[in-house]
CSV table of C-alpha atoms and ligand atoms in Angstrom, one decimal:
chain,number,residue,atom,x,y,z
A,31,UNK,CA,-114.4,68.5,-38.6
A,32,UNK,CA,-114.5,66.4,-41.8
A,33,UNK,CA,-112.7,66.8,-44.7
A,34,UNK,CA,-114.3,69.4,-47.1
A,35,UNK,CA,-116.2,67.5,-49.8
A,36,UNK,CA,-116.2,67.8,-53.5
A,37,UNK,CA,-119.0,68.3,-56.0
A,38,UNK,CA,-119.3,66.4,-59.1
A,39,UNK,CA,-122.1,67.2,-61.7
A,40,UNK,CA,-122.7,65.2,-64.6
A,41,UNK,CA,-123.8,67.1,-68.0
A,42,UNK,CA,-124.9,63.9,-70.4
A,43,UNK,CA,-124.9,65.7,-73.8
A,44,UNK,CA,-122.5,65.2,-76.9
A,45,UNK,CA,-122.4,66.4,-80.1
A,46,UNK,CA,-122.0,62.6,-81.1
A,47,UNK,CA,-121.2,59.5,-79.7
A,48,UNK,CA,-117.7,58.3,-79.8
A,49,UNK,CA,-117.0,54.4,-81.0
A,50,UNK,CA,-116.0,53.5,-77.7
A,51,UNK,CA,-118.1,55.5,-75.4
A,52,UNK,CA,-119.7,53.7,-72.5
A,53,UNK,CA,-120.5,57.0,-70.6
A,54,UNK,CA,-124.3,57.8,-69.8
A,55,UNK,CA,-124.5,60.7,-72.3
A,56,UNK,CA,-126.6,61.5,-75.2
A,57,UNK,CA,-127.3,64.1,-78.1
A,58,UNK,CA,-127.8,67.7,-77.7
A,59,UNK,CA,-131.3,68.8,-77.2
A,60,UNK,CA,-132.1,72.2,-76.6
A,61,UNK,CA,-135.4,71.5,-74.6
A,62,UNK,CA,-134.2,68.0,-73.4
A,63,UNK,CA,-131.2,70.4,-71.5
A,64,UNK,CA,-133.0,73.0,-70.3
A,65,UNK,CA,-135.2,70.2,-68.8
A,66,UNK,CA,-132.5,68.5,-67.3
A,67,UNK,CA,-130.9,71.6,-65.9
A,68,UNK,CA,-134.2,72.3,-64.0
A,69,UNK,CA,-134.1,69.1,-62.6
A,70,UNK,CA,-130.3,69.3,-61.5
A,71,UNK,CA,-131.6,72.5,-59.8
A,72,UNK,CA,-133.9,70.3,-57.6
A,73,UNK,CA,-131.8,67.5,-57.0
A,74,UNK,CA,-129.0,69.9,-55.5
A,75,UNK,CA,-131.4,71.7,-53.3
A,76,UNK,CA,-133.2,68.6,-51.8
A,77,UNK,CA,-129.5,67.0,-51.1
A,78,UNK,CA,-128.2,70.1,-49.8
A,79,UNK,CA,-131.2,70.8,-47.7
A,80,UNK,CA,-131.0,67.4,-46.3
A,81,UNK,CA,-130.3,67.4,-42.5
A,82,UNK,CA,-127.7,64.6,-42.4
A,83,UNK,CA,-125.4,64.9,-45.5
A,84,UNK,CA,-126.5,68.7,-45.9
A,85,UNK,CA,-124.6,69.6,-42.7
A,86,UNK,CA,-121.8,67.2,-42.7
A,87,UNK,CA,-121.2,68.0,-46.6
A,88,UNK,CA,-121.7,71.8,-46.6
A,89,UNK,CA,-118.2,73.0,-47.0
A,90,UNK,CA,-116.7,72.3,-50.6
A,91,UNK,CA,-113.2,73.1,-52.1
A,92,UNK,CA,-113.5,70.9,-55.6
A,93,UNK,CA,-116.3,71.1,-58.0
A,94,UNK,CA,-116.0,69.0,-61.5
A,95,UNK,CA,-118.2,68.9,-64.6
A,96,UNK,CA,-117.8,65.9,-66.2
A,97,UNK,CA,-120.1,64.6,-68.9
A,98,UNK,CA,-120.7,64.2,-71.8
A,99,UNK,CA,-119.4,67.2,-72.6
A,100,UNK,CA,-120.1,69.7,-70.1
A,101,UNK,CA,-118.8,72.7,-72.6
A,102,UNK,CA,-121.9,72.0,-74.7
A,103,UNK,CA,-124.0,74.2,-72.3
A,104,UNK,CA,-124.1,78.1,-73.0
A,105,UNK,CA,-122.2,80.2,-70.5
A,106,UNK,CA,-125.3,81.0,-69.0
A,107,UNK,CA,-126.3,78.0,-68.2
A,108,UNK,CA,-122.9,76.8,-66.8
A,109,UNK,CA,-123.0,80.1,-64.5
A,110,UNK,CA,-126.3,79.5,-63.2
A,111,UNK,CA,-125.2,75.9,-62.3
A,112,UNK,CA,-122.1,77.4,-60.4
A,113,UNK,CA,-124.4,80.2,-59.0
A,114,UNK,CA,-126.4,76.9,-57.4
A,115,UNK,CA,-123.1,75.7,-55.9
A,116,UNK,CA,-122.4,78.9,-54.3
A,117,UNK,CA,-126.2,79.1,-52.9
A,118,UNK,CA,-126.5,75.5,-51.3
A,119,UNK,CA,-122.4,75.1,-50.2
A,120,UNK,CA,-119.5,76.9,-48.6
A,121,UNK,CA,-117.2,77.0,-51.4
A,122,UNK,CA,-113.6,77.5,-50.2
A,123,UNK,CA,-111.4,80.5,-51.2
A,124,UNK,CA,-108.9,77.9,-52.7
A,125,UNK,CA,-111.5,75.9,-55.0
A,126,UNK,CA,-110.6,74.0,-57.6
A,127,UNK,CA,-113.3,73.9,-60.6
A,128,UNK,CA,-112.5,71.7,-63.4
A,129,UNK,CA,-114.6,71.2,-66.7
A,130,UNK,CA,-114.2,68.4,-69.0
A,131,UNK,CA,-113.9,69.8,-72.4
A,132,UNK,CA,-114.0,68.9,-76.1
A,133,UNK,CA,-111.3,70.5,-78.4
A,134,UNK,CA,-113.5,70.5,-81.3
A,135,UNK,CA,-116.0,72.6,-80.1
A,136,UNK,CA,-114.6,75.4,-78.1
A,137,UNK,CA,-113.9,78.9,-79.2
A,138,UNK,CA,-111.7,81.1,-77.6
A,139,UNK,CA,-114.5,83.5,-76.4
A,140,UNK,CA,-116.2,80.5,-75.0
A,141,UNK,CA,-113.2,79.7,-72.9
A,142,UNK,CA,-112.5,83.3,-71.6
A,143,UNK,CA,-116.3,83.2,-70.5
A,144,UNK,CA,-115.7,80.1,-68.8
A,145,UNK,CA,-112.6,81.2,-66.9
A,146,UNK,CA,-114.3,84.7,-65.9
A,147,UNK,CA,-117.4,82.6,-64.1
A,148,UNK,CA,-115.0,80.9,-62.0
A,149,UNK,CA,-113.8,77.6,-63.8
A,150,UNK,CA,-110.0,77.4,-63.3
A,151,UNK,CA,-109.0,74.2,-64.8
A,152,UNK,CA,-109.9,72.2,-67.8
A,153,UNK,CA,-109.4,68.6,-68.6
A,154,UNK,CA,-109.6,68.3,-72.9
A,155,UNK,CA,-110.7,64.9,-73.8
A,156,UNK,CA,-107.5,64.5,-76.6
A,157,UNK,CA,-107.4,60.9,-76.3
A,158,UNK,CA,-104.7,61.1,-79.7
A,159,UNK,CA,-102.8,63.4,-82.0
A,160,UNK,CA,-103.3,60.9,-85.1
A,161,UNK,CA,-105.9,62.1,-87.4
A,162,UNK,CA,-106.4,58.3,-88.6
A,163,UNK,CA,-106.8,57.0,-85.0
A,164,UNK,CA,-109.3,60.0,-84.0
A,165,UNK,CA,-111.3,59.3,-86.8
A,166,UNK,CA,-111.3,55.2,-86.0
A,167,UNK,CA,-112.8,56.3,-82.5
A,168,UNK,CA,-115.3,58.6,-83.8
A,169,UNK,CA,-113.8,61.6,-82.4
A,170,UNK,CA,-115.1,64.9,-84.0
A,171,UNK,CA,-112.1,66.6,-83.6
A,172,UNK,CA,-108.5,67.2,-85.3
A,173,UNK,CA,-105.2,66.9,-83.7
A,174,UNK,CA,-104.6,70.2,-85.0
A,175,UNK,CA,-107.8,71.4,-83.2
A,176,UNK,CA,-106.9,69.7,-80.3
A,177,UNK,CA,-103.3,71.7,-80.2
A,178,UNK,CA,-105.3,74.9,-80.8
A,179,UNK,CA,-107.9,74.4,-78.4
A,180,UNK,CA,-105.0,74.0,-75.8
A,181,UNK,CA,-103.2,76.9,-76.5
A,182,UNK,CA,-106.9,79.1,-76.5
A,183,UNK,CA,-107.1,78.1,-72.9
A,184,UNK,CA,-103.4,79.1,-71.9
A,185,UNK,CA,-104.4,82.4,-74.0
A,186,UNK,CA,-107.8,82.5,-71.8
A,187,UNK,CA,-106.1,82.6,-68.5
A,188,UNK,CA,-106.2,78.7,-67.6
A,189,UNK,CA,-102.9,78.0,-65.5
A,190,UNK,CA,-104.3,74.5,-64.5
A,191,UNK,CA,-104.8,72.4,-67.8
A,192,UNK,CA,-105.0,68.5,-68.2
A,193,UNK,CA,-105.4,66.2,-71.4
A,194,UNK,CA,-106.6,62.8,-71.7
A,195,UNK,CA,-105.1,60.4,-73.8
A,196,UNK,CA,-106.0,56.4,-74.7
A,197,UNK,CA,-103.5,53.6,-75.2
A,198,UNK,CA,-104.1,50.7,-76.6
A,199,UNK,CA,-106.2,51.7,-79.6
A,200,UNK,CA,-106.8,48.9,-82.6
A,201,UNK,CA,-104.2,48.7,-84.9
A,202,UNK,CA,-101.9,51.1,-82.8
A,203,UNK,CA,-98.3,50.8,-82.7
A,204,UNK,CA,-95.5,51.5,-80.5
A,205,UNK,CA,-94.3,54.3,-82.9
A,206,UNK,CA,-97.6,56.4,-83.0
A,207,UNK,CA,-97.8,55.9,-79.5
A,208,UNK,CA,-94.4,57.5,-79.1
A,209,UNK,CA,-95.7,60.3,-81.4
A,210,UNK,CA,-98.5,60.8,-79.2
A,211,UNK,CA,-97.0,61.0,-75.9
A,212,UNK,CA,-94.1,63.6,-77.5
A,213,UNK,CA,-97.3,65.9,-79.0
A,214,UNK,CA,-98.8,65.6,-75.8
A,215,UNK,CA,-95.5,67.1,-73.7
A,216,UNK,CA,-94.9,69.5,-76.6
A,217,UNK,CA,-98.2,71.2,-75.3
A,218,UNK,CA,-96.7,71.1,-71.6
A,219,UNK,CA,-100.4,70.3,-69.8
A,220,UNK,CA,-100.1,70.8,-66.1
A,221,UNK,CA,-101.5,67.4,-66.0
A,222,UNK,CA,-102.2,64.0,-67.9
A,223,UNK,CA,-104.6,61.3,-67.7
A,224,UNK,CA,-103.8,58.0,-69.9
A,225,UNK,CA,-106.3,55.3,-69.9
A,226,UNK,CA,-106.1,51.9,-71.5
A,227,UNK,CA,-108.7,51.3,-73.9
A,228,UNK,CA,-111.3,49.1,-72.5
A,229,UNK,CA,-114.3,48.1,-74.9
A,230,UNK,CA,-117.8,47.7,-73.7
A,231,UNK,CA,-119.9,44.8,-74.9
A,232,UNK,CA,-121.9,47.4,-77.6
A,233,UNK,CA,-119.2,49.4,-78.8
A,234,UNK,CA,-119.0,49.9,-82.1
A,235,UNK,CA,-115.5,49.8,-82.0
A,236,UNK,CA,-115.2,46.2,-80.6
A,237,UNK,CA,-118.0,44.9,-83.2
A,238,UNK,CA,-115.4,46.2,-86.0
A,239,UNK,CA,-112.7,44.7,-84.1
A,240,UNK,CA,-115.1,41.2,-84.0
A,241,UNK,CA,-116.0,41.6,-87.9
A,242,UNK,CA,-112.1,41.5,-88.6
A,243,UNK,CA,-112.2,45.2,-90.0
A,244,UNK,CA,-109.7,46.3,-87.1
A,245,UNK,CA,-106.9,44.4,-85.2
A,246,UNK,CA,-107.0,44.6,-81.5
A,247,UNK,CA,-103.3,44.9,-80.1
A,248,UNK,CA,-101.9,42.4,-77.7
A,249,UNK,CA,-101.3,43.0,-74.2
A,250,UNK,CA,-97.7,43.0,-74.3
A,251,UNK,CA,-97.6,45.9,-76.8
A,252,UNK,CA,-100.0,47.7,-74.3
A,253,UNK,CA,-97.7,47.1,-71.2
A,254,UNK,CA,-94.7,48.3,-73.4
A,255,UNK,CA,-96.7,51.4,-74.3
A,256,UNK,CA,-97.5,52.0,-70.6
A,257,UNK,CA,-93.7,51.5,-69.1
A,258,UNK,CA,-92.9,54.1,-71.9
A,259,UNK,CA,-94.9,56.4,-71.0
A,260,UNK,CA,-93.9,56.1,-67.6
A,261,UNK,CA,-90.5,56.7,-68.7
A,262,UNK,CA,-91.4,59.7,-70.9
A,263,UNK,CA,-93.4,61.7,-67.9
A,264,UNK,CA,-90.9,61.0,-65.9
A,265,UNK,CA,-88.1,62.4,-68.0
A,266,UNK,CA,-90.3,65.7,-68.8
A,267,UNK,CA,-90.9,66.2,-65.1
A,268,UNK,CA,-94.2,64.7,-64.4
A,269,UNK,CA,-94.9,62.8,-61.2
A,270,UNK,CA,-97.1,59.7,-61.6
A,271,UNK,CA,-99.0,60.5,-58.8
A,272,UNK,CA,-101.8,57.8,-59.4
A,273,UNK,CA,-102.1,54.8,-61.9
A,274,UNK,CA,-103.5,56.8,-64.8
A,275,UNK,CA,-102.5,60.1,-63.6
A,276,UNK,CA,-99.2,62.5,-64.2
A,277,UNK,CA,-98.9,65.8,-63.0
A,278,UNK,CA,-96.5,68.6,-63.0
A,279,UNK,CA,-95.6,69.3,-59.3
A,280,UNK,CA,-98.7,71.0,-57.5
A,281,UNK,CA,-101.0,70.4,-60.1
A,282,UNK,CA,-102.3,66.8,-58.8
A,283,UNK,CA,-106.0,66.7,-59.1
A,284,UNK,CA,-107.4,67.5,-56.4
A,285,UNK,CA,-111.1,66.7,-56.8
A,286,UNK,CA,-110.0,63.2,-57.9
A,287,UNK,CA,-107.6,62.6,-55.4
A,288,UNK,CA,-110.7,62.6,-53.1
A,289,UNK,CA,-112.0,59.4,-55.1
A,290,UNK,CA,-108.9,57.3,-53.6
A,291,UNK,CA,-108.5,59.0,-50.1
A,292,UNK,CA,-111.8,58.5,-48.6
A,293,UNK,CA,-112.8,62.1,-49.1
A,294,UNK,CA,-116.7,62.9,-49.2
A,295,UNK,CA,-118.0,63.9,-52.5
A,296,UNK,CA,-121.8,64.8,-53.9
A,297,UNK,CA,-123.0,63.5,-57.0
A,298,UNK,CA,-125.4,65.1,-59.2
A,299,UNK,CA,-127.1,64.2,-62.3
A,300,UNK,CA,-127.8,61.1,-64.4
A,301,UNK,CA,-125.4,58.2,-63.2
A,302,UNK,CA,-123.4,60.1,-60.8
A,303,UNK,CA,-121.8,58.5,-58.2
A,304,UNK,CA,-121.3,59.9,-54.3
A,305,UNK,CA,-119.9,59.0,-51.4
A,306,UNK,CA,-120.5,60.6,-47.7
A,307,UNK,CA,-117.9,58.6,-45.6
A,308,UNK,CA,-120.7,56.0,-44.9
A,309,UNK,CA,-122.4,55.4,-48.1
A,310,UNK,CA,-122.1,55.0,-51.5
A,311,UNK,CA,-124.5,55.4,-54.1
A,312,UNK,CA,-125.5,56.1,-57.8
A,313,UNK,CA,-127.7,57.8,-59.8
A,314,UNK,CA,-130.1,56.3,-62.9
A,315,UNK,CA,-128.3,56.1,-66.0
A,316,UNK,CA,-131.5,56.9,-67.9
A,317,UNK,CA,-132.1,60.6,-68.3
A,318,UNK,CA,-135.9,60.0,-68.9
A,319,UNK,CA,-136.0,58.0,-65.6
A,320,UNK,CA,-133.8,60.8,-63.9
A,321,UNK,CA,-136.2,63.5,-65.3
A,322,UNK,CA,-139.5,61.9,-64.3
A,323,UNK,CA,-138.0,60.8,-60.7
A,324,UNK,CA,-137.1,64.4,-59.9
A,325,UNK,CA,-140.6,65.6,-60.9
A,326,UNK,CA,-142.5,63.0,-58.8
A,327,UNK,CA,-140.1,64.4,-56.2
A,328,UNK,CA,-138.5,61.1,-55.5
A,329,UNK,CA,-134.7,60.5,-55.3
A,330,UNK,CA,-132.7,59.7,-58.5
A,331,UNK,CA,-131.1,57.2,-56.9
A,332,UNK,CA,-130.4,53.7,-58.2
A,333,UNK,CA,-128.0,52.0,-56.5
A,334,UNK,CA,-126.6,52.7,-52.9
A,335,UNK,CA,-124.5,50.4,-50.0
A,336,UNK,CA,-123.8,51.3,-46.7
A,337,UNK,CA,-119.8,50.5,-45.9
A,338,UNK,CA,-119.6,48.7,-42.9
A,339,UNK,CA,-116.1,49.1,-40.9
A,340,UNK,CA,-114.7,46.4,-42.5
A,341,UNK,CA,-115.8,47.4,-46.1
A,342,UNK,CA,-113.6,50.9,-45.3
A,343,UNK,CA,-110.8,49.5,-44.2
A,344,UNK,CA,-110.3,47.6,-47.1
A,345,UNK,CA,-111.2,50.2,-49.6
A,346,UNK,CA,-108.5,52.3,-47.7
A,347,UNK,CA,-106.0,49.7,-48.8
A,348,UNK,CA,-107.1,48.9,-52.7
A,349,UNK,CA,-107.9,52.7,-53.2
A,350,UNK,CA,-104.8,54.4,-51.6
A,351,UNK,CA,-102.8,51.7,-53.3
A,352,UNK,CA,-103.3,53.3,-56.7
A,353,UNK,CA,-101.4,56.6,-55.4
A,354,UNK,CA,-97.8,57.0,-55.7
A,355,UNK,CA,-97.2,57.2,-51.6
A,356,UNK,CA,-99.5,53.9,-51.2
A,357,UNK,CA,-100.9,53.1,-47.8
A,358,UNK,CA,-99.2,54.1,-44.8
A,359,UNK,CA,-99.3,51.0,-42.6
A,360,UNK,CA,-99.0,52.7,-39.4
A,361,UNK,CA,-101.4,55.4,-39.8
A,362,UNK,CA,-104.0,52.3,-41.4
A,363,UNK,CA,-103.9,50.4,-38.2
A,364,UNK,CA,-104.4,53.5,-36.3
A,365,UNK,CA,-107.5,54.4,-38.1
A,366,UNK,CA,-109.2,51.0,-38.6
A,367,UNK,CA,-107.3,48.7,-35.6
A,368,UNK,CA,-106.0,46.2,-38.6
A,369,UNK,CA,-102.5,45.2,-38.7
A,370,UNK,CA,-102.2,44.9,-42.2
A,371,UNK,CA,-98.9,42.6,-42.2
A,372,UNK,CA,-101.0,40.4,-40.1
A,373,UNK,CA,-104.2,39.8,-41.6
A,374,UNK,CA,-102.9,39.9,-45.4
A,375,UNK,CA,-100.0,37.9,-44.9
A,376,UNK,CA,-100.7,35.1,-47.2
A,377,UNK,CA,-101.8,37.8,-49.8
A,378,UNK,CA,-98.7,40.0,-49.2
A,379,UNK,CA,-96.3,37.4,-49.6
A,380,UNK,CA,-97.9,36.4,-52.7
A,381,UNK,CA,-97.7,39.9,-54.5
A,382,UNK,CA,-94.1,40.3,-53.1
A,383,UNK,CA,-93.0,37.4,-54.5
A,384,UNK,CA,-94.7,38.2,-57.9
A,385,UNK,CA,-93.0,41.4,-57.4
A,386,UNK,CA,-96.0,43.4,-57.9
A,387,UNK,CA,-96.0,45.4,-54.1
A,388,UNK,CA,-93.1,46.7,-52.0
A,389,UNK,CA,-92.4,48.5,-48.7
A,390,UNK,CA,-91.0,51.8,-48.6
A,391,UNK,CA,-90.3,52.4,-45.3
A,392,UNK,CA,-93.8,52.5,-43.5
A,393,UNK,CA,-95.9,52.4,-46.7
A,394,UNK,CA,-97.0,49.8,-48.6
A,395,UNK,CA,-96.6,50.6,-52.7
A,396,UNK,CA,-97.6,49.0,-55.7
A,397,UNK,CA,-94.5,48.2,-57.9
A,398,UNK,CA,-93.7,49.4,-61.7
A,399,UNK,CA,-94.8,45.9,-62.6
A,400,UNK,CA,-97.7,46.0,-60.3
A,401,UNK,CA,-99.1,48.9,-61.9
A,402,UNK,CA,-99.7,47.2,-65.2
A,403,UNK,CA,-101.4,44.3,-63.2
A,404,UNK,CA,-103.2,46.6,-60.4
A,405,UNK,CA,-106.6,44.6,-60.9
A,406,UNK,CA,-104.7,41.8,-59.6
A,407,UNK,CA,-103.0,43.7,-56.5
A,408,UNK,CA,-106.3,45.3,-55.8
A,409,UNK,CA,-108.1,41.9,-55.9
A,410,UNK,CA,-106.3,40.5,-53.2
A,411,UNK,CA,-107.7,43.6,-50.7
A,412,UNK,CA,-111.1,43.1,-51.6
B,248,LIG,S1,-117.2,63.0,-75.8
B,248,LIG,FE1,-116.9,61.6,-74.0
B,248,LIG,S2,-118.9,61.4,-73.3
B,248,LIG,FE2,-119.1,62.1,-75.3
B,248,LIG,S3,-119.3,60.7,-76.4
B,248,LIG,FE3,-117.5,60.8,-76.4
B,248,LIG,S4,-116.1,59.7,-75.0
B,248,LIG,FE4,-118.4,59.4,-74.5
């Protein structure tokens, strides 16, 4: 019996575009939303009816609405998506159903309705508690609105609330970052995700840096911010269960854990990426192409790759290294027939010498220093 699958559904609409955003998202237009939801229905129905995946990934215990801003949907639209999931998949009784949410555009009534239709976890894109920073990165909400949204979510009955912050914003000071963390912990979220700012080529924020209007902060300061975060989160009782994620005991994201443990997950909608245990695939990033392909009865998949046995063992190493417990080398050997200490002898001794990895009993884990140089560690196993 395989592990229950997850479902990711991408909602590619936002009220405006943030200045660092590289997600597949666009402006909210009611007619486009209606067409998109109808296409999603067809994609879900066709995928679930495909004999291979449909059978092996029928049982599901997590659903994740990401974006974009899923909470741009009306409750009726949201509810019909959940009905679709229930129609085509067997949802476990203890399912986790998450929606990302934008703090500036959500009312207490909406939150109550969202809880009533089955969403039981919210992930708020707060990003900063400094209004100047929020304005600089093009967020449409204020810090006060973020605080109010999280309180409203609690009042609406959500007992699993996550918030996202971004570290390493242009001009950011260590003291502003300390304040951001203090504000976040004051709100006592169950889960915290922190991403280091990465700017893609066309990001307006990058252009402002290139024009000299804003100053990017240096890597040393970003590292200091990350270490401060690790220390403060630990003091507050959060478990650092994945490189970018912290949770109160029992509140690690069940859905996101699937990404790092090789569990299967469906992916529906523009740019959504899925995995069935053998292949990875991702849909087109272009909404018009997505709608057109679905209309023609074609698959919206733009890329797919079949992983061979060795790819899967390599993924098991570098994905699990993201997790606190790392890779259990005995289990890895039993599952893939690969003795990591033999096969990666040179890489391991280099990484150990550089103090980037360590052994904790039978587990290979990434060190405190390794967490800030994680890509260098993962590259050794790709
Ligand atoms: S809310 Fe998120 S998805 Fe939407 S524009 Fe901002 S960063 Fe991008």
